Amino acid sequence: MFKYLETFKVVYETKNFSKAAELLFVAQPTVSAQIKQLENELGVTLFIRNGRKEVLTTPQAELLYEKGLMLLEDWEILTETLKQQENHQLRAIIGASHTFAVYLLPDLLMQLKKLFPKISFTIKMMNSLEVIQALEHHEIDFGFIEKPLSAKNLLRFPLIEDQLVVAGDLEKGPWLVREKTSGVAYYTHRFLAENDIQQEQIVIESNEVIVSLLKKGFGCSLISKRAAADLNYESLSEKYIRHFYLVKREPPLPIDLNKVFDWIRLRGFAENKLTEN
């Protein structure tokens, strides 16, 4: 049943049997057969196949997706708990937005590994919206974002402030900007609008690439003060101070992972120098 639910989850999210087969590394007939078997066992129709590549979902599929994710998470927690009993190892999958991942997570991760040596940590770097989406799809256990995003059944806790600055040659440009779903994009477009800046913009989906270009004397950008250590930059007003947030799903994490989460939330940024700008 859980194998069929996993297949259903991918088909639901892609709305396409062929894409689902690619992501699952199986043949399309296998996906079709598993969905058909699941529909037979439940006695409902989950997808409407209208001859097009994209399939339509039924109300029953909407309900199954909402409840099925919880079942899959419970099953994953159970299997991880059984593995933990077997090899005394528990895995924590963490999603982190770019600035946090590069400038704050390394020191934090070293602290976590000392305090929770039996936990195996996996880090996924993504922008703030992708962290939220990964949580909603149960692909990570918790995450760090640079934008006060909210979603149903998600809990968000402010951790630490981050000052944004302007770096590079504002006269020459071009402006190096992050994609719209990143945490800093909102502030960049506000700054450009407030100052009526009409220069060329280059969208770059990586803070590291932007900083590297700035160090080579190319372009200008709004970046975290933490990233501007070796650059000439101009400080901005308090309007350009943002927060990093810790986020997780509302259902409780496994006990050991919840200890990690609570330590980060309550003491992770008070017991070390991570708060220094």
Short mmCIF file of C-alpha atoms in Angstrom, two decimals:
data_model
loop_
_atom_site.label_atom_id
_atom_site.label_comp_id
_atom_site.label_asym_id
_atom_site.label_seq_id
_atom_site.Cartn_x
_atom_site.Cartn_y
_atom_site.Cartn_z
CA MET A 1 0.00 0.00 0.00
CA PHE A 2 2.76 2.48 0.94
CA LYS A 3 4.54 1.80 -2.36
CA TYR A 4 1.32 2.67 -4.19
CA LEU A 5 0.93 5.81 -2.06
CA GLU A 6 4.44 6.93 -2.98
CA THR A 7 3.59 6.48 -6.65
CA PHE A 8 0.29 8.32 -6.16
CA LYS A 9 2.11 11.23 -4.47
CA VAL A 10 4.45 11.73 -7.44
CA VAL A 11 1.65 11.46 -10.01
CA TYR A 12 -0.48 13.92 -8.01
CA GLU A 13 2.36 16.45 -7.83
CA THR A 14 3.40 16.15 -11.50
CA LYS A 15 -0.11 15.59 -12.94
CA ASN A 16 1.69 13.47 -15.52
CA PHE A 17 2.22 9.69 -15.62
CA SER A 18 5.30 9.93 -17.86
CA LYS A 19 7.04 12.49 -15.62
CA ALA A 20 6.15 10.44 -12.56
CA ALA A 21 7.69 7.35 -14.16
CA GLU A 22 10.90 9.28 -14.85
CA LEU A 23 11.12 10.52 -11.27
CA LEU A 24 10.41 7.05 -9.88
CA PHE A 25 12.84 5.36 -12.33
CA VAL A 26 10.20 2.91 -13.55
CA ALA A 27 8.30 2.37 -16.78
CA GLN A 28 5.08 4.30 -17.35
CA PRO A 29 2.96 1.10 -17.51
CA THR A 30 4.22 0.28 -14.00
CA VAL A 31 3.00 3.64 -12.72
CA SER A 32 -0.37 3.18 -14.44
CA ALA A 33 -0.73 -0.32 -13.01
CA GLN A 34 0.09 0.81 -9.47
CA ILE A 35 -2.38 3.70 -9.63
CA LYS A 36 -5.04 1.35 -11.00
CA GLN A 37 -4.36 -1.14 -8.19
CA LEU A 38 -4.64 1.65 -5.61
CA GLU A 39 -7.92 2.82 -7.13
CA ASN A 40 -9.25 -0.75 -7.06
CA GLU A 41 -8.29 -1.24 -3.42
CA LEU A 42 -9.87 2.06 -2.38
CA GLY A 43 -12.87 1.70 -4.67
CA VAL A 44 -12.51 5.26 -6.01
CA THR A 45 -11.25 7.09 -9.09
CA LEU A 46 -8.20 9.22 -8.35
CA PHE A 47 -7.23 10.61 -11.75
CA ILE A 48 -9.22 11.49 -14.86
CA ARG A 49 -7.32 10.52 -17.97
CA ASN A 50 -8.56 12.67 -20.85
CA GLY A 51 -6.06 11.66 -23.49
CA ARG A 52 -3.79 14.60 -22.75
CA LYS A 53 -0.41 14.37 -21.09
CA GLU A 54 -1.63 16.12 -17.93
CA VAL A 55 -4.21 14.24 -15.86
CA LEU A 56 -6.92 15.78 -13.70
CA THR A 57 -7.37 14.97 -10.02
CA THR A 58 -10.66 14.02 -8.40
CA PRO A 59 -11.91 15.24 -4.99
CA GLN A 60 -10.99 11.79 -3.65
CA ALA A 61 -7.42 12.33 -4.85
CA GLU A 62 -7.29 15.71 -3.10
CA LEU A 63 -8.32 14.08 0.19
CA LEU A 64 -5.96 11.14 -0.25
CA TYR A 65 -3.05 13.48 -0.94
CA GLU A 66 -3.73 15.52 2.21
CA LYS A 67 -4.13 12.48 4.45
CA GLY A 68 -1.74 10.23 2.55
CA LEU A 69 1.22 12.52 3.18
CA MET A 70 0.65 12.12 6.90
CA LEU A 71 0.50 8.34 6.51
CA LEU A 72 3.72 8.33 4.52
CA GLU A 73 5.40 10.53 7.12
CA ASP A 74 4.25 8.25 9.94
CA TRP A 75 5.53 5.27 7.98
CA GLU A 76 8.89 6.97 7.38
CA ILE A 77 9.17 7.85 11.07
CA LEU A 78 8.39 4.25 11.98
CA THR A 79 10.96 2.82 9.58
CA GLU A 80 13.57 5.33 10.74
CA THR A 81 12.83 4.41 14.35
CA LEU A 82 13.27 0.73 13.56
CA LYS A 83 16.56 1.47 11.80
CA GLN A 84 17.63 3.56 14.76
CA GLN A 85 17.03 0.64 17.08
CA GLU A 86 19.05 -1.51 14.74
CA ASN A 87 22.06 0.76 14.17
CA HIS A 88 21.48 3.55 16.69
CA GLN A 89 21.39 6.15 13.90
CA LEU A 90 18.66 8.69 13.11
CA ARG A 91 18.61 10.94 10.06
CA ALA A 92 17.69 14.64 10.03
CA ILE A 93 17.04 16.26 6.64
CA ILE A 94 17.40 20.03 6.80
CA GLY A 95 16.56 22.57 4.10
CA ALA A 96 18.41 25.88 4.25
CA SER A 97 18.14 29.05 2.19
CA HIS A 98 21.33 30.23 0.51
CA THR A 99 22.66 32.97 2.81
CA PHE A 100 21.87 30.98 5.94
CA ALA A 101 23.42 27.82 4.50
CA VAL A 102 26.70 29.52 3.58
CA TYR A 103 27.26 31.96 6.44
CA LEU A 104 25.47 30.52 9.48
CA LEU A 105 24.84 26.82 9.00
CA PRO A 106 28.48 25.58 9.08
CA ASP A 107 29.08 26.74 12.67
CA LEU A 108 25.62 25.63 13.72
CA LEU A 109 26.07 22.20 12.14
CA MET A 110 29.34 21.66 14.00
CA GLN A 111 27.53 22.46 17.26
CA LEU A 112 24.71 20.06 16.40
CA LYS A 113 27.07 17.23 15.56
CA LYS A 114 28.80 17.61 18.91
CA LEU A 115 25.53 17.67 20.84
CA PHE A 116 23.72 15.00 18.79
CA PRO A 117 26.43 12.61 17.56
CA LYS A 118 23.99 9.76 16.85
CA ILE A 119 22.03 11.80 14.32
CA SER A 120 23.05 11.75 10.66
CA PHE A 121 22.45 15.20 9.13
CA THR A 122 21.60 15.84 5.48
CA ILE A 123 21.63 19.44 4.24
CA LYS A 124 19.70 20.63 1.18
CA MET A 125 20.34 24.15 -0.11
CA MET A 126 17.32 25.87 -1.69
CA ASN A 127 15.60 29.24 -1.71
CA SER A 128 13.02 30.18 0.92
CA LEU A 129 9.95 29.17 -1.10
CA GLU A 130 11.52 25.83 -1.98
CA VAL A 131 12.13 25.15 1.73
CA ILE A 132 8.42 25.73 2.42
CA GLN A 133 7.41 23.51 -0.49
CA ALA A 134 9.79 20.77 0.62
CA LEU A 135 8.23 20.86 4.10
CA GLU A 136 4.73 20.67 2.64
CA HIS A 137 5.78 17.66 0.54
CA HIS A 138 7.46 16.02 3.55
CA GLU A 139 10.85 16.02 1.82
CA ILE A 140 12.69 17.64 4.75
CA ASP A 141 12.24 17.57 8.53
CA PHE A 142 12.71 21.29 9.17
CA GLY A 143 14.39 24.26 7.56
CA PHE A 144 15.75 27.79 7.62
CA ILE A 145 14.32 30.60 5.48
CA GLU A 146 15.14 34.27 4.85
CA LYS A 147 11.59 35.40 4.15
CA PRO A 148 8.54 35.41 6.50
CA LEU A 149 6.58 32.92 4.41
CA SER A 150 3.57 31.14 5.89
CA ALA A 151 1.68 28.03 4.92
CA LYS A 152 -1.03 25.81 6.33
CA ASN A 153 0.14 23.53 9.16
CA LEU A 154 3.62 25.10 9.29
CA LEU A 155 5.21 26.71 12.34
CA ARG A 156 7.71 29.59 11.98
CA PHE A 157 10.10 30.96 14.62
CA PRO A 158 12.37 34.03 14.21
CA LEU A 159 16.02 33.24 14.96
CA ILE A 160 18.38 36.06 14.14
CA GLU A 161 18.56 39.39 12.31
CA ASP A 162 20.39 39.90 9.04
CA GLN A 163 21.45 43.33 7.75
CA LEU A 164 21.36 43.86 3.99
CA VAL A 165 23.85 46.14 2.26
CA VAL A 166 24.57 47.36 -1.27
CA ALA A 167 27.84 46.14 -2.75
CA GLY A 168 29.58 46.81 -6.04
CA ASP A 169 29.70 49.74 -8.46
CA LEU A 170 26.23 51.30 -8.55
CA GLU A 171 27.23 53.64 -11.38
CA LYS A 172 28.21 50.90 -13.83
CA GLY A 173 25.87 48.05 -12.96
CA PRO A 174 24.46 45.70 -14.07
CA TRP A 175 22.35 44.66 -11.09
CA LEU A 176 22.87 41.07 -10.02
CA VAL A 177 19.55 39.93 -8.53
CA ARG A 178 18.25 36.70 -7.09
CA GLU A 179 15.18 34.90 -8.44
CA LYS A 180 11.79 36.19 -7.23
CA THR A 181 11.25 33.33 -4.77
CA SER A 182 14.48 33.99 -2.86
CA GLY A 183 14.51 35.76 0.48
CA VAL A 184 16.50 38.80 -0.69
CA ALA A 185 14.63 39.39 -3.96
CA TYR A 186 11.80 41.35 -2.28
CA TYR A 187 14.25 43.79 -0.70
CA THR A 188 16.23 44.18 -3.93
CA HIS A 189 13.17 45.15 -5.97
CA ARG A 190 12.04 47.53 -3.20
CA PHE A 191 15.46 49.22 -3.26
CA LEU A 192 15.44 49.53 -7.05
CA ALA A 193 11.93 51.01 -7.02
CA GLU A 194 12.64 53.44 -4.18
CA ASN A 195 15.73 54.75 -5.97
CA ASP A 196 14.22 54.65 -9.46
CA ILE A 197 17.04 52.47 -10.74
CA GLN A 198 16.52 51.35 -14.34
CA GLN A 199 19.82 49.58 -14.99
CA GLU A 200 20.09 46.17 -16.60
CA GLN A 201 19.36 43.23 -14.31
CA ILE A 202 20.89 39.78 -14.43
CA VAL A 203 19.03 37.07 -12.49
CA ILE A 204 21.41 34.66 -10.76
CA GLU A 205 20.10 31.83 -8.59
CA SER A 206 23.15 31.65 -6.34
CA ASN A 207 24.54 34.00 -3.72
CA GLU A 208 28.00 32.50 -4.19
CA VAL A 209 28.06 33.37 -7.88
CA ILE A 210 26.88 36.92 -7.15
CA VAL A 211 29.57 37.45 -4.49
CA SER A 212 32.21 35.97 -6.80
CA LEU A 213 31.24 38.41 -9.57
CA LEU A 214 31.26 41.33 -7.13
CA LYS A 215 34.77 40.38 -6.00
CA LYS A 216 35.86 40.47 -9.65
CA GLY A 217 34.51 44.02 -9.90
CA PHE A 218 31.49 43.11 -12.00
CA GLY A 219 28.02 44.45 -11.22
CA CYS A 220 26.32 45.51 -8.02
CA SER A 221 23.85 43.77 -5.73
CA LEU A 222 21.89 43.80 -2.50
CA ILE A 223 23.44 41.13 -0.27
CA SER A 224 23.76 40.14 3.35
CA LYS A 225 26.38 42.04 5.33
CA ARG A 226 27.77 38.63 6.26
CA ALA A 227 28.53 38.00 2.59
CA ALA A 228 30.15 41.42 2.07
CA ALA A 229 33.12 40.94 4.38
CA ASP A 230 35.72 41.35 1.60
CA LEU A 231 33.79 43.89 -0.45
CA ASN A 232 33.20 47.62 -0.48
CA TYR A 233 29.60 48.19 0.49
CA GLU A 234 27.12 50.82 1.67
CA SER A 235 24.99 50.25 4.75
CA LEU A 236 21.23 50.55 4.44
CA SER A 237 18.51 51.69 6.83
CA GLU A 238 16.64 49.55 9.32
CA LYS A 239 14.05 48.87 6.62
CA TYR A 240 16.61 46.48 5.18
CA ILE A 241 17.06 44.37 8.28
CA ARG A 242 15.37 41.02 7.86
CA HIS A 243 15.11 37.85 9.95
CA PHE A 244 16.13 34.29 9.44
CA TYR A 245 13.40 31.86 10.50
CA LEU A 246 13.28 28.26 11.65
CA VAL A 247 10.31 26.36 10.20
CA LYS A 248 8.74 22.93 10.55
CA ARG A 249 5.45 21.15 10.02
CA GLU A 250 2.88 21.32 12.80
CA PRO A 251 2.75 17.55 13.52
CA PRO A 252 5.46 16.72 16.07
CA LEU A 253 8.85 15.49 14.93
CA PRO A 254 10.31 12.25 16.26
CA ILE A 255 11.52 12.78 19.84
CA ASP A 256 15.22 12.99 19.02
CA LEU A 257 14.69 15.34 16.07
CA ASN A 258 12.42 17.51 18.17
CA LYS A 259 15.28 17.87 20.66
CA VAL A 260 17.48 19.17 17.84
CA PHE A 261 14.78 21.58 16.69
CA ASP A 262 14.14 22.92 20.20
CA TRP A 263 17.85 23.36 20.87
CA ILE A 264 18.25 25.45 17.72
CA ARG A 265 15.14 27.49 18.51
CA LEU A 266 15.94 28.17 22.16
CA ARG A 267 19.72 28.06 22.46
CA GLY A 268 21.38 27.58 19.09
CA PHE A 269 21.97 31.28 18.55
CA ALA A 270 22.48 32.29 22.15
CA GLU A 271 25.33 29.99 23.12
CA ASN A 272 27.78 30.84 20.33
CA LYS A 273 28.90 33.78 18.17
CA LEU A 274 26.52 33.18 15.29
CA THR A 275 24.69 36.40 16.08
CA GLU A 276 27.69 38.57 15.30
CA ASN A 277 27.45 40.57 12.07
#
